[in-house]
């Protein structure tokens, strides 16, 4: 990542060398006594801004958001309520539930990496390594071995001794694939009772000779009533939150 930022700096600021010659210390790389490298504040801020631009992708590929939003979308489709709740409502609900589920992980990242780095007790590279460990643990707990093996074969990655040694480049697509599979499995289970109601209503209408009347119009209030009686929202959201427990 730092190498990419350095290349970007050279491409965007060809006069950086001239500034360095004139004594400007905004872009500097200092070698520490232990052999490590310390980057100037300007480089660290630029790297942070670059990472922040990837936050939407990280939200989908490294948290519980994908599973939650897919299950909620399938639930709306099963109810047959078209655009109710609205897409904005579902996304907001998924975001807040994601924050609720990921809060223990975020707190650990803050305590292990962000706070020591902000207090200047830890260099940036060490903070990134320690901060990525809780996220990696969460993702590994939700990732199937079959998905890890699939992407390892596709990428030609050599075998590792343990799951903790799996690189992020391999873990992220495997995690996302596992989340999609799990979300569709949960959505299938949710869809079944509403499908039964549709079949019963359609059969009754056919037996009564009311073939011109759409079964969806008749079954919609029954599906809403069933969902309300079983306290569906609390049941669905509680089940989704519990599905991430390890």
PDB file of C-alpha atoms in Angstrom:
ATOM      1  CA  UNK A   1       0.000   0.000   0.000  1.00  0.00           C
ATOM      2  CA  UNK A   2       2.791   2.446   0.929  1.00  0.00           C
ATOM      3  CA  UNK A   3       4.637   1.634  -2.288  1.00  0.00           C
ATOM      4  CA  UNK A   4       1.496   2.417  -4.265  1.00  0.00           C
ATOM      5  CA  UNK A   5       1.161   5.754  -2.470  1.00  0.00           C
ATOM      6  CA  UNK A   6       4.798   6.580  -3.210  1.00  0.00           C
ATOM      7  CA  UNK A   7       4.314   5.802  -6.896  1.00  0.00           C
ATOM      8  CA  UNK A   8       1.195   7.973  -6.914  1.00  0.00           C
ATOM      9  CA  UNK A   9       3.152  10.804  -5.339  1.00  0.00           C
ATOM     10  CA  UNK A  10       5.825  10.619  -8.009  1.00  0.00           C
ATOM     11  CA  UNK A  11       3.177  10.613 -10.765  1.00  0.00           C
ATOM     12  CA  UNK A  12       1.164  13.518  -9.366  1.00  0.00           C
ATOM     13  CA  UNK A  13       3.974  15.662  -8.013  1.00  0.00           C
ATOM     14  CA  UNK A  14       6.981  15.573 -10.358  1.00  0.00           C
ATOM     15  CA  UNK A  15       8.487  18.505  -8.467  1.00  0.00           C
ATOM     16  CA  UNK A  16       8.736  16.539  -5.221  1.00  0.00           C
ATOM     17  CA  UNK A  17      12.450  16.032  -5.709  1.00  0.00           C
ATOM     18  CA  UNK A  18      12.963  19.760  -6.123  1.00  0.00           C
ATOM     19  CA  UNK A  19      11.059  20.422  -2.924  1.00  0.00           C
ATOM     20  CA  UNK A  20      13.164  17.853  -1.102  1.00  0.00           C
ATOM     21  CA  UNK A  21      16.344  19.545  -2.339  1.00  0.00           C
ATOM     22  CA  UNK A  22      15.097  22.894  -1.071  1.00  0.00           C
ATOM     23  CA  UNK A  23      14.690  21.464   2.421  1.00  0.00           C
ATOM     24  CA  UNK A  24      10.919  20.744   2.498  1.00  0.00           C
ATOM     25  CA  UNK A  25      10.358  17.883   4.952  1.00  0.00           C
ATOM     26  CA  UNK A  26       6.723  17.206   4.012  1.00  0.00           C
ATOM     27  CA  UNK A  27       7.556  14.024   2.090  1.00  0.00           C
ATOM     28  CA  UNK A  28      10.237  12.043   3.881  1.00  0.00           C
ATOM     29  CA  UNK A  29      10.987   8.432   4.708  1.00  0.00           C
ATOM     30  CA  UNK A  30      13.258   7.870   7.705  1.00  0.00           C
ATOM     31  CA  UNK A  31      15.018   4.606   8.481  1.00  0.00           C
ATOM     32  CA  UNK A  32      14.749   3.621  12.130  1.00  0.00           C
ATOM     33  CA  UNK A  33      17.665   2.032  14.065  1.00  0.00           C
ATOM     34  CA  UNK A  34      15.900  -1.352  14.011  1.00  0.00           C
ATOM     35  CA  UNK A  35      15.726  -1.307  10.207  1.00  0.00           C
ATOM     36  CA  UNK A  36      12.099  -0.204   9.962  1.00  0.00           C
ATOM     37  CA  UNK A  37      10.916   2.875   8.118  1.00  0.00           C
ATOM     38  CA  UNK A  38       9.015   5.859   9.486  1.00  0.00           C
ATOM     39  CA  UNK A  39       6.957   7.926   7.055  1.00  0.00           C
ATOM     40  CA  UNK A  40       6.261  11.619   7.397  1.00  0.00           C
ATOM     41  CA  UNK A  41       2.869  12.879   8.490  1.00  0.00           C
ATOM     42  CA  UNK A  42       2.008  13.970   4.939  1.00  0.00           C
ATOM     43  CA  UNK A  43       2.479  10.454   3.605  1.00  0.00           C
ATOM     44  CA  UNK A  44       0.476   8.982   6.479  1.00  0.00           C
ATOM     45  CA  UNK A  45      -2.423  11.394   5.870  1.00  0.00           C
ATOM     46  CA  UNK A  46      -2.376  10.630   2.136  1.00  0.00           C
ATOM     47  CA  UNK A  47      -2.422   6.888   2.849  1.00  0.00           C
ATOM     48  CA  UNK A  48      -5.314   7.379   5.289  1.00  0.00           C
ATOM     49  CA  UNK A  49      -7.341   9.367   2.726  1.00  0.00           C
ATOM     50  CA  UNK A  50      -6.690   6.656   0.127  1.00  0.00           C
ATOM     51  CA  UNK A  51      -7.930   3.973   2.508  1.00  0.00           C
ATOM     52  CA  UNK A  52     -11.036   6.024   3.339  1.00  0.00           C
ATOM     53  CA  UNK A  53     -12.010   6.044  -0.341  1.00  0.00           C
ATOM     54  CA  UNK A  54     -12.207   2.243  -0.111  1.00  0.00           C
ATOM     55  CA  UNK A  55     -14.582   2.269   2.872  1.00  0.00           C
ATOM     56  CA  UNK A  56     -17.748   1.395   0.848  1.00  0.00           C
ATOM     57  CA  UNK A  57     -16.028  -1.667  -0.589  1.00  0.00           C
ATOM     58  CA  UNK A  58     -14.658  -2.605   2.832  1.00  0.00           C
ATOM     59  CA  UNK A  59     -18.146  -2.269   4.299  1.00  0.00           C
ATOM     60  CA  UNK A  60     -19.457  -4.872   1.872  1.00  0.00           C
ATOM     61  CA  UNK A  61     -16.467  -7.218   1.830  1.00  0.00           C
ATOM     62  CA  UNK A  62     -15.322  -7.223   5.460  1.00  0.00           C
ATOM     63  CA  UNK A  63     -18.454  -6.817   7.627  1.00  0.00           C
ATOM     64  CA  UNK A  64     -21.874  -8.366   8.143  1.00  0.00           C
ATOM     65  CA  UNK A  65     -23.590  -5.837   5.857  1.00  0.00           C
ATOM     66  CA  UNK A  66     -23.857  -8.077   2.778  1.00  0.00           C
ATOM     67  CA  UNK A  67     -25.683 -10.911   4.549  1.00  0.00           C
ATOM     68  CA  UNK A  68     -28.092  -8.548   6.284  1.00  0.00           C
ATOM     69  CA  UNK A  69     -29.106  -6.485   3.241  1.00  0.00           C
ATOM     70  CA  UNK A  70     -29.634  -9.586   1.066  1.00  0.00           C
ATOM     71  CA  UNK A  71     -31.855 -11.253   3.687  1.00  0.00           C
ATOM     72  CA  UNK A  72     -33.902  -8.063   4.122  1.00  0.00           C
ATOM     73  CA  UNK A  73     -34.311  -7.723   0.350  1.00  0.00           C
ATOM     74  CA  UNK A  74     -35.498 -11.344   0.063  1.00  0.00           C
ATOM     75  CA  UNK A  75     -37.895 -10.749   2.963  1.00  0.00           C
ATOM     76  CA  UNK A  76     -39.445  -7.782   1.173  1.00  0.00           C
ATOM     77  CA  UNK A  77     -39.781  -9.868  -1.981  1.00  0.00           C
ATOM     78  CA  UNK A  78     -41.412 -12.708  -0.041  1.00  0.00           C
ATOM     79  CA  UNK A  79     -43.933 -10.349   1.544  1.00  0.00           C
ATOM     80  CA  UNK A  80     -44.806  -9.009  -1.894  1.00  0.00           C
ATOM     81  CA  UNK A  81     -44.930  -5.406  -0.678  1.00  0.00           C
ATOM     82  CA  UNK A  82     -43.003  -4.071  -3.701  1.00  0.00           C
ATOM     83  CA  UNK A  83     -41.082  -1.028  -2.420  1.00  0.00           C
ATOM     84  CA  UNK A  84     -42.255  -1.146   1.200  1.00  0.00           C
ATOM     85  CA  UNK A  85     -40.112  -0.817   3.278  1.00  0.00           C
ATOM     86  CA  UNK A  86     -38.158   1.476   0.965  1.00  0.00           C
ATOM     87  CA  UNK A  87     -34.643   0.636  -0.143  1.00  0.00           C
ATOM     88  CA  UNK A  88     -33.285   3.530   1.933  1.00  0.00           C
ATOM     89  CA  UNK A  89     -35.013   2.103   5.004  1.00  0.00           C
ATOM     90  CA  UNK A  90     -33.547  -1.355   4.451  1.00  0.00           C
ATOM     91  CA  UNK A  91     -30.047   0.060   3.895  1.00  0.00           C
ATOM     92  CA  UNK A  92     -30.307   2.183   7.049  1.00  0.00           C
ATOM     93  CA  UNK A  93     -31.527  -0.798   9.053  1.00  0.00           C
ATOM     94  CA  UNK A  94     -28.719  -2.955   7.659  1.00  0.00           C
ATOM     95  CA  UNK A  95     -26.134  -0.285   8.500  1.00  0.00           C
ATOM     96  CA  UNK A  96     -27.249   0.105  12.104  1.00  0.00           C
ATOM     97  CA  UNK A  97     -27.467  -3.660  12.589  1.00  0.00           C
ATOM     98  CA  UNK A  98     -23.992  -3.990  11.065  1.00  0.00           C
ATOM     99  CA  UNK A  99     -22.628  -1.456  13.560  1.00  0.00           C
ATOM    100  CA  UNK A 100     -24.321  -3.369  16.393  1.00  0.00           C
ATOM    101  CA  UNK A 101     -22.828  -6.691  15.290  1.00  0.00           C
ATOM    102  CA  UNK A 102     -19.365  -5.325  14.489  1.00  0.00           C
ATOM    103  CA  UNK A 103     -19.022  -3.077  17.551  1.00  0.00           C
ATOM    104  CA  UNK A 104     -16.970  -5.607  19.600  1.00  0.00           C
ATOM    105  CA  UNK A 105     -14.576  -5.964  16.659  1.00  0.00           C
ATOM    106  CA  UNK A 106     -14.376  -2.195  16.151  1.00  0.00           C
ATOM    107  CA  UNK A 107     -13.692  -1.664  19.866  1.00  0.00           C
ATOM    108  CA  UNK A 108     -10.864  -4.191  19.775  1.00  0.00           C
ATOM    109  CA  UNK A 109      -9.355  -2.548  16.690  1.00  0.00           C
ATOM    110  CA  UNK A 110      -9.519   0.831  18.432  1.00  0.00           C
ATOM    111  CA  UNK A 111      -7.939  -0.443  21.640  1.00  0.00           C
ATOM    112  CA  UNK A 112      -5.209  -2.489  19.942  1.00  0.00           C
ATOM    113  CA  UNK A 113      -4.251  -0.192  17.067  1.00  0.00           C
ATOM    114  CA  UNK A 114      -5.995   3.172  16.726  1.00  0.00           C
ATOM    115  CA  UNK A 115      -5.499   4.459  20.271  1.00  0.00           C
ATOM    116  CA  UNK A 116      -1.791   3.501  20.545  1.00  0.00           C
ATOM    117  CA  UNK A 117      -1.151   5.017  17.111  1.00  0.00           C
ATOM    118  CA  UNK A 118      -2.912   8.273  17.983  1.00  0.00           C
ATOM    119  CA  UNK A 119      -0.930   8.435  21.232  1.00  0.00           C
ATOM    120  CA  UNK A 120       2.275   7.943  19.162  1.00  0.00           C
ATOM    121  CA  UNK A 121       3.102   4.726  20.997  1.00  0.00           C
ATOM    122  CA  UNK A 122       3.107   2.613  17.830  1.00  0.00           C
ATOM    123  CA  UNK A 123       4.284   3.124  14.226  1.00  0.00           C
ATOM    124  CA  UNK A 124       1.752   3.041  11.417  1.00  0.00           C
ATOM    125  CA  UNK A 125       2.804  -0.337   9.986  1.00  0.00           C
ATOM    126  CA  UNK A 126       2.508  -2.076  13.348  1.00  0.00           C
ATOM    127  CA  UNK A 127      -0.864  -0.403  13.940  1.00  0.00           C
ATOM    128  CA  UNK A 128      -2.148  -1.709  10.601  1.00  0.00           C
ATOM    129  CA  UNK A 129      -1.001  -5.233  11.415  1.00  0.00           C
ATOM    130  CA  UNK A 130      -2.518  -5.237  14.902  1.00  0.00           C
ATOM    131  CA  UNK A 131      -5.719  -3.557  13.698  1.00  0.00           C
ATOM    132  CA  UNK A 132      -6.281  -6.089  10.936  1.00  0.00           C
ATOM    133  CA  UNK A 133      -6.064  -9.068  13.317  1.00  0.00           C
ATOM    134  CA  UNK A 134      -9.579  -8.696  14.869  1.00  0.00           C
ATOM    135  CA  UNK A 135     -11.144  -8.165  11.428  1.00  0.00           C
ATOM    136  CA  UNK A 136      -9.363 -11.220  10.108  1.00  0.00           C
ATOM    137  CA  UNK A 137     -10.556 -13.302  13.064  1.00  0.00           C
ATOM    138  CA  UNK A 138     -14.161 -12.233  12.457  1.00  0.00           C
ATOM    139  CA  UNK A 139     -13.984 -12.980   8.737  1.00  0.00           C
ATOM    140  CA  UNK A 140     -12.355 -16.375   9.229  1.00  0.00           C
ATOM    141  CA  UNK A 141     -15.114 -17.384  11.658  1.00  0.00           C
ATOM    142  CA  UNK A 142     -17.739 -16.778   8.938  1.00  0.00           C
ATOM    143  CA  UNK A 143     -15.807 -18.243   5.980  1.00  0.00           C
ATOM    144  CA  UNK A 144     -16.188 -21.813   4.798  1.00  0.00           C
ATOM    145  CA  UNK A 145     -13.123 -23.956   4.184  1.00  0.00           C
ATOM    146  CA  UNK A 146     -14.503 -24.925   0.765  1.00  0.00           C
ATOM    147  CA  UNK A 147     -14.523 -21.280  -0.340  1.00  0.00           C
ATOM    148  CA  UNK A 148     -10.998 -20.729   0.949  1.00  0.00           C
ATOM    149  CA  UNK A 149      -9.792 -23.820  -0.921  1.00  0.00           C
ATOM    150  CA  UNK A 150     -11.575 -22.682  -4.089  1.00  0.00           C
ATOM    151  CA  UNK A 151      -9.871 -19.295  -4.262  1.00  0.00           C
ATOM    152  CA  UNK A 152      -6.566 -20.778  -3.155  1.00  0.00           C
ATOM    153  CA  UNK A 153      -6.677 -23.134  -6.161  1.00  0.00           C
ATOM    154  CA  UNK A 154      -7.739 -20.360  -8.537  1.00  0.00           C
ATOM    155  CA  UNK A 155      -4.986 -17.992  -7.401  1.00  0.00           C
ATOM    156  CA  UNK A 156      -2.327 -20.691  -7.052  1.00  0.00           C
ATOM    157  CA  UNK A 157      -1.662 -19.718  -3.436  1.00  0.00           C
ATOM    158  CA  UNK A 158       0.621 -22.231  -1.683  1.00  0.00           C
ATOM    159  CA  UNK A 159      -0.989 -24.151   1.209  1.00  0.00           C
ATOM    160  CA  UNK A 160      -0.784 -22.592   4.668  1.00  0.00           C
ATOM    161  CA  UNK A 161      -0.333 -24.346   7.991  1.00  0.00           C
ATOM    162  CA  UNK A 162      -3.344 -22.708   9.668  1.00  0.00           C
ATOM    163  CA  UNK A 163      -6.345 -20.546   8.794  1.00  0.00           C
ATOM    164  CA  UNK A 164      -4.766 -17.578  10.597  1.00  0.00           C
ATOM    165  CA  UNK A 165      -2.029 -17.453   7.939  1.00  0.00           C
ATOM    166  CA  UNK A 166      -4.488 -16.974   5.071  1.00  0.00           C
ATOM    167  CA  UNK A 167      -3.673 -13.665   3.292  1.00  0.00           C
ATOM    168  CA  UNK A 168      -6.297 -10.932   3.046  1.00  0.00           C
ATOM    169  CA  UNK A 169      -6.218 -11.103  -0.760  1.00  0.00           C
ATOM    170  CA  UNK A 170      -7.546 -14.654  -0.493  1.00  0.00           C
ATOM    171  CA  UNK A 171      -9.754 -14.188   2.551  1.00  0.00           C
ATOM    172  CA  UNK A 172     -11.882 -11.305   1.238  1.00  0.00           C
ATOM    173  CA  UNK A 173     -13.381 -13.037  -1.839  1.00  0.00           C
ATOM    174  CA  UNK A 174     -13.832 -16.266   0.119  1.00  0.00           C
ATOM    175  CA  UNK A 175     -15.598 -14.381   2.925  1.00  0.00           C
ATOM    176  CA  UNK A 176     -17.889 -12.586   0.484  1.00  0.00           C
ATOM    177  CA  UNK A 177     -18.775 -15.849  -1.269  1.00  0.00           C
ATOM    178  CA  UNK A 178     -19.588 -17.505   2.054  1.00  0.00           C
ATOM    179  CA  UNK A 179     -21.747 -14.539   3.059  1.00  0.00           C
ATOM    180  CA  UNK A 180     -23.722 -14.742  -0.200  1.00  0.00           C
ATOM    181  CA  UNK A 181     -24.290 -18.457   0.289  1.00  0.00           C
ATOM    182  CA  UNK A 182     -25.401 -18.025   3.897  1.00  0.00           C
ATOM    183  CA  UNK A 183     -27.689 -15.113   3.029  1.00  0.00           C
ATOM    184  CA  UNK A 184     -29.500 -17.105   0.344  1.00  0.00           C
ATOM    185  CA  UNK A 185     -29.891 -20.067   2.693  1.00  0.00           C
ATOM    186  CA  UNK A 186     -31.528 -17.842   5.314  1.00  0.00           C
ATOM    187  CA  UNK A 187     -33.644 -16.174   2.617  1.00  0.00           C
ATOM    188  CA  UNK A 188     -34.870 -19.554   1.384  1.00  0.00           C
ATOM    189  CA  UNK A 189     -36.076 -20.508   4.871  1.00  0.00           C
ATOM    190  CA  UNK A 190     -37.832 -17.150   5.239  1.00  0.00           C
ATOM    191  CA  UNK A 191     -39.503 -17.475   1.852  1.00  0.00           C
ATOM    192  CA  UNK A 192     -41.178 -20.865   2.494  1.00  0.00           C
ATOM    193  CA  UNK A 193     -44.092 -19.809   4.801  1.00  0.00           C
ATOM    194  CA  UNK A 194     -45.036 -16.914   2.526  1.00  0.00           C
ATOM    195  CA  UNK A 195     -44.900 -19.200  -0.494  1.00  0.00           C
ATOM    196  CA  UNK A 196     -47.284 -21.626   1.229  1.00  0.00           C
ATOM    197  CA  UNK A 197     -49.760 -18.795   1.802  1.00  0.00           C
ATOM    198  CA  UNK A 198     -49.563 -17.838  -1.879  1.00  0.00           C
ATOM    199  CA  UNK A 199     -50.179 -21.447  -2.947  1.00  0.00           C
ATOM    200  CA  UNK A 200     -53.175 -21.848  -0.612  1.00  0.00           C
ATOM    201  CA  UNK A 201     -54.767 -18.581  -1.760  1.00  0.00           C
ATOM    202  CA  UNK A 202     -54.166 -19.423  -5.423  1.00  0.00           C
ATOM    203  CA  UNK A 203     -55.728 -22.881  -4.974  1.00  0.00           C
ATOM    204  CA  UNK A 204     -58.799 -21.425  -3.233  1.00  0.00           C
ATOM    205  CA  UNK A 205     -59.299 -18.834  -5.962  1.00  0.00           C
ATOM    206  CA  UNK A 206     -58.945 -21.485  -8.675  1.00  0.00           C
ATOM    207  CA  UNK A 207     -61.506 -23.722  -6.972  1.00  0.00           C
ATOM    208  CA  UNK A 208     -63.920 -20.790  -6.762  1.00  0.00           C
ATOM    209  CA  UNK A 209     -63.446 -20.001 -10.449  1.00  0.00           C
ATOM    210  CA  UNK A 210     -61.964 -16.556  -9.704  1.00  0.00           C
ATOM    211  CA  UNK A 211     -59.092 -16.951 -12.129  1.00  0.00           C
ATOM    212  CA  UNK A 212     -59.058 -13.299 -13.176  1.00  0.00           C
ATOM    213  CA  UNK A 213     -58.313 -12.104  -9.625  1.00  0.00           C
ATOM    214  CA  UNK A 214     -54.627 -11.894  -8.762  1.00  0.00           C
ATOM    215  CA  UNK A 215     -53.739 -14.162  -5.810  1.00  0.00           C
ATOM    216  CA  UNK A 216     -51.174 -11.574  -4.653  1.00  0.00           C
ATOM    217  CA  UNK A 217     -53.910  -9.072  -3.809  1.00  0.00           C
ATOM    218  CA  UNK A 218     -55.665 -11.582  -1.537  1.00  0.00           C
ATOM    219  CA  UNK A 219     -52.566 -13.150   0.007  1.00  0.00           C
ATOM    220  CA  UNK A 220     -50.810  -9.861   0.853  1.00  0.00           C
ATOM    221  CA  UNK A 221     -52.894  -8.996   3.957  1.00  0.00           C
ATOM    222  CA  UNK A 222     -52.614 -12.589   5.210  1.00  0.00           C
ATOM    223  CA  UNK A 223     -48.812 -12.507   4.848  1.00  0.00           C
ATOM    224  CA  UNK A 224     -48.595  -9.160   6.616  1.00  0.00           C
ATOM    225  CA  UNK A 225     -50.858 -10.427   9.394  1.00  0.00           C
ATOM    226  CA  UNK A 226     -48.738 -13.577   9.828  1.00  0.00           C
ATOM    227  CA  UNK A 227     -45.529 -11.539   9.887  1.00  0.00           C
ATOM    228  CA  UNK A 228     -46.919  -9.162  12.527  1.00  0.00           C
ATOM    229  CA  UNK A 229     -48.381 -11.926  14.716  1.00  0.00           C
ATOM    230  CA  UNK A 230     -45.056 -13.771  14.966  1.00  0.00           C
ATOM    231  CA  UNK A 231     -43.200 -10.479  15.634  1.00  0.00           C
ATOM    232  CA  UNK A 232     -41.342 -10.966  12.381  1.00  0.00           C
ATOM    233  CA  UNK A 233     -38.971  -7.993  12.477  1.00  0.00           C
ATOM    234  CA  UNK A 234     -37.620  -8.847  15.917  1.00  0.00           C
ATOM    235  CA  UNK A 235     -37.344 -12.506  14.902  1.00  0.00           C
ATOM    236  CA  UNK A 236     -35.499 -11.784  11.655  1.00  0.00           C
ATOM    237  CA  UNK A 237     -33.114  -9.179  13.095  1.00  0.00           C
ATOM    238  CA  UNK A 238     -32.428 -11.265  16.186  1.00  0.00           C
ATOM    239  CA  UNK A 239     -31.685 -14.326  14.069  1.00  0.00           C
ATOM    240  CA  UNK A 240     -29.360 -12.340  11.805  1.00  0.00           C
ATOM    241  CA  UNK A 241     -27.445 -10.954  14.781  1.00  0.00           C
ATOM    242  CA  UNK A 242     -27.203 -14.399  16.377  1.00  0.00           C
ATOM    243  CA  UNK A 243     -25.959 -15.954  13.133  1.00  0.00           C
ATOM    244  CA  UNK A 244     -22.639 -14.096  13.538  1.00  0.00           C
ATOM    245  CA  UNK A 245     -21.953 -15.333  17.053  1.00  0.00           C
ATOM    246  CA  UNK A 246     -18.917 -17.612  17.294  1.00  0.00           C
TER     247      UNK A 246
END
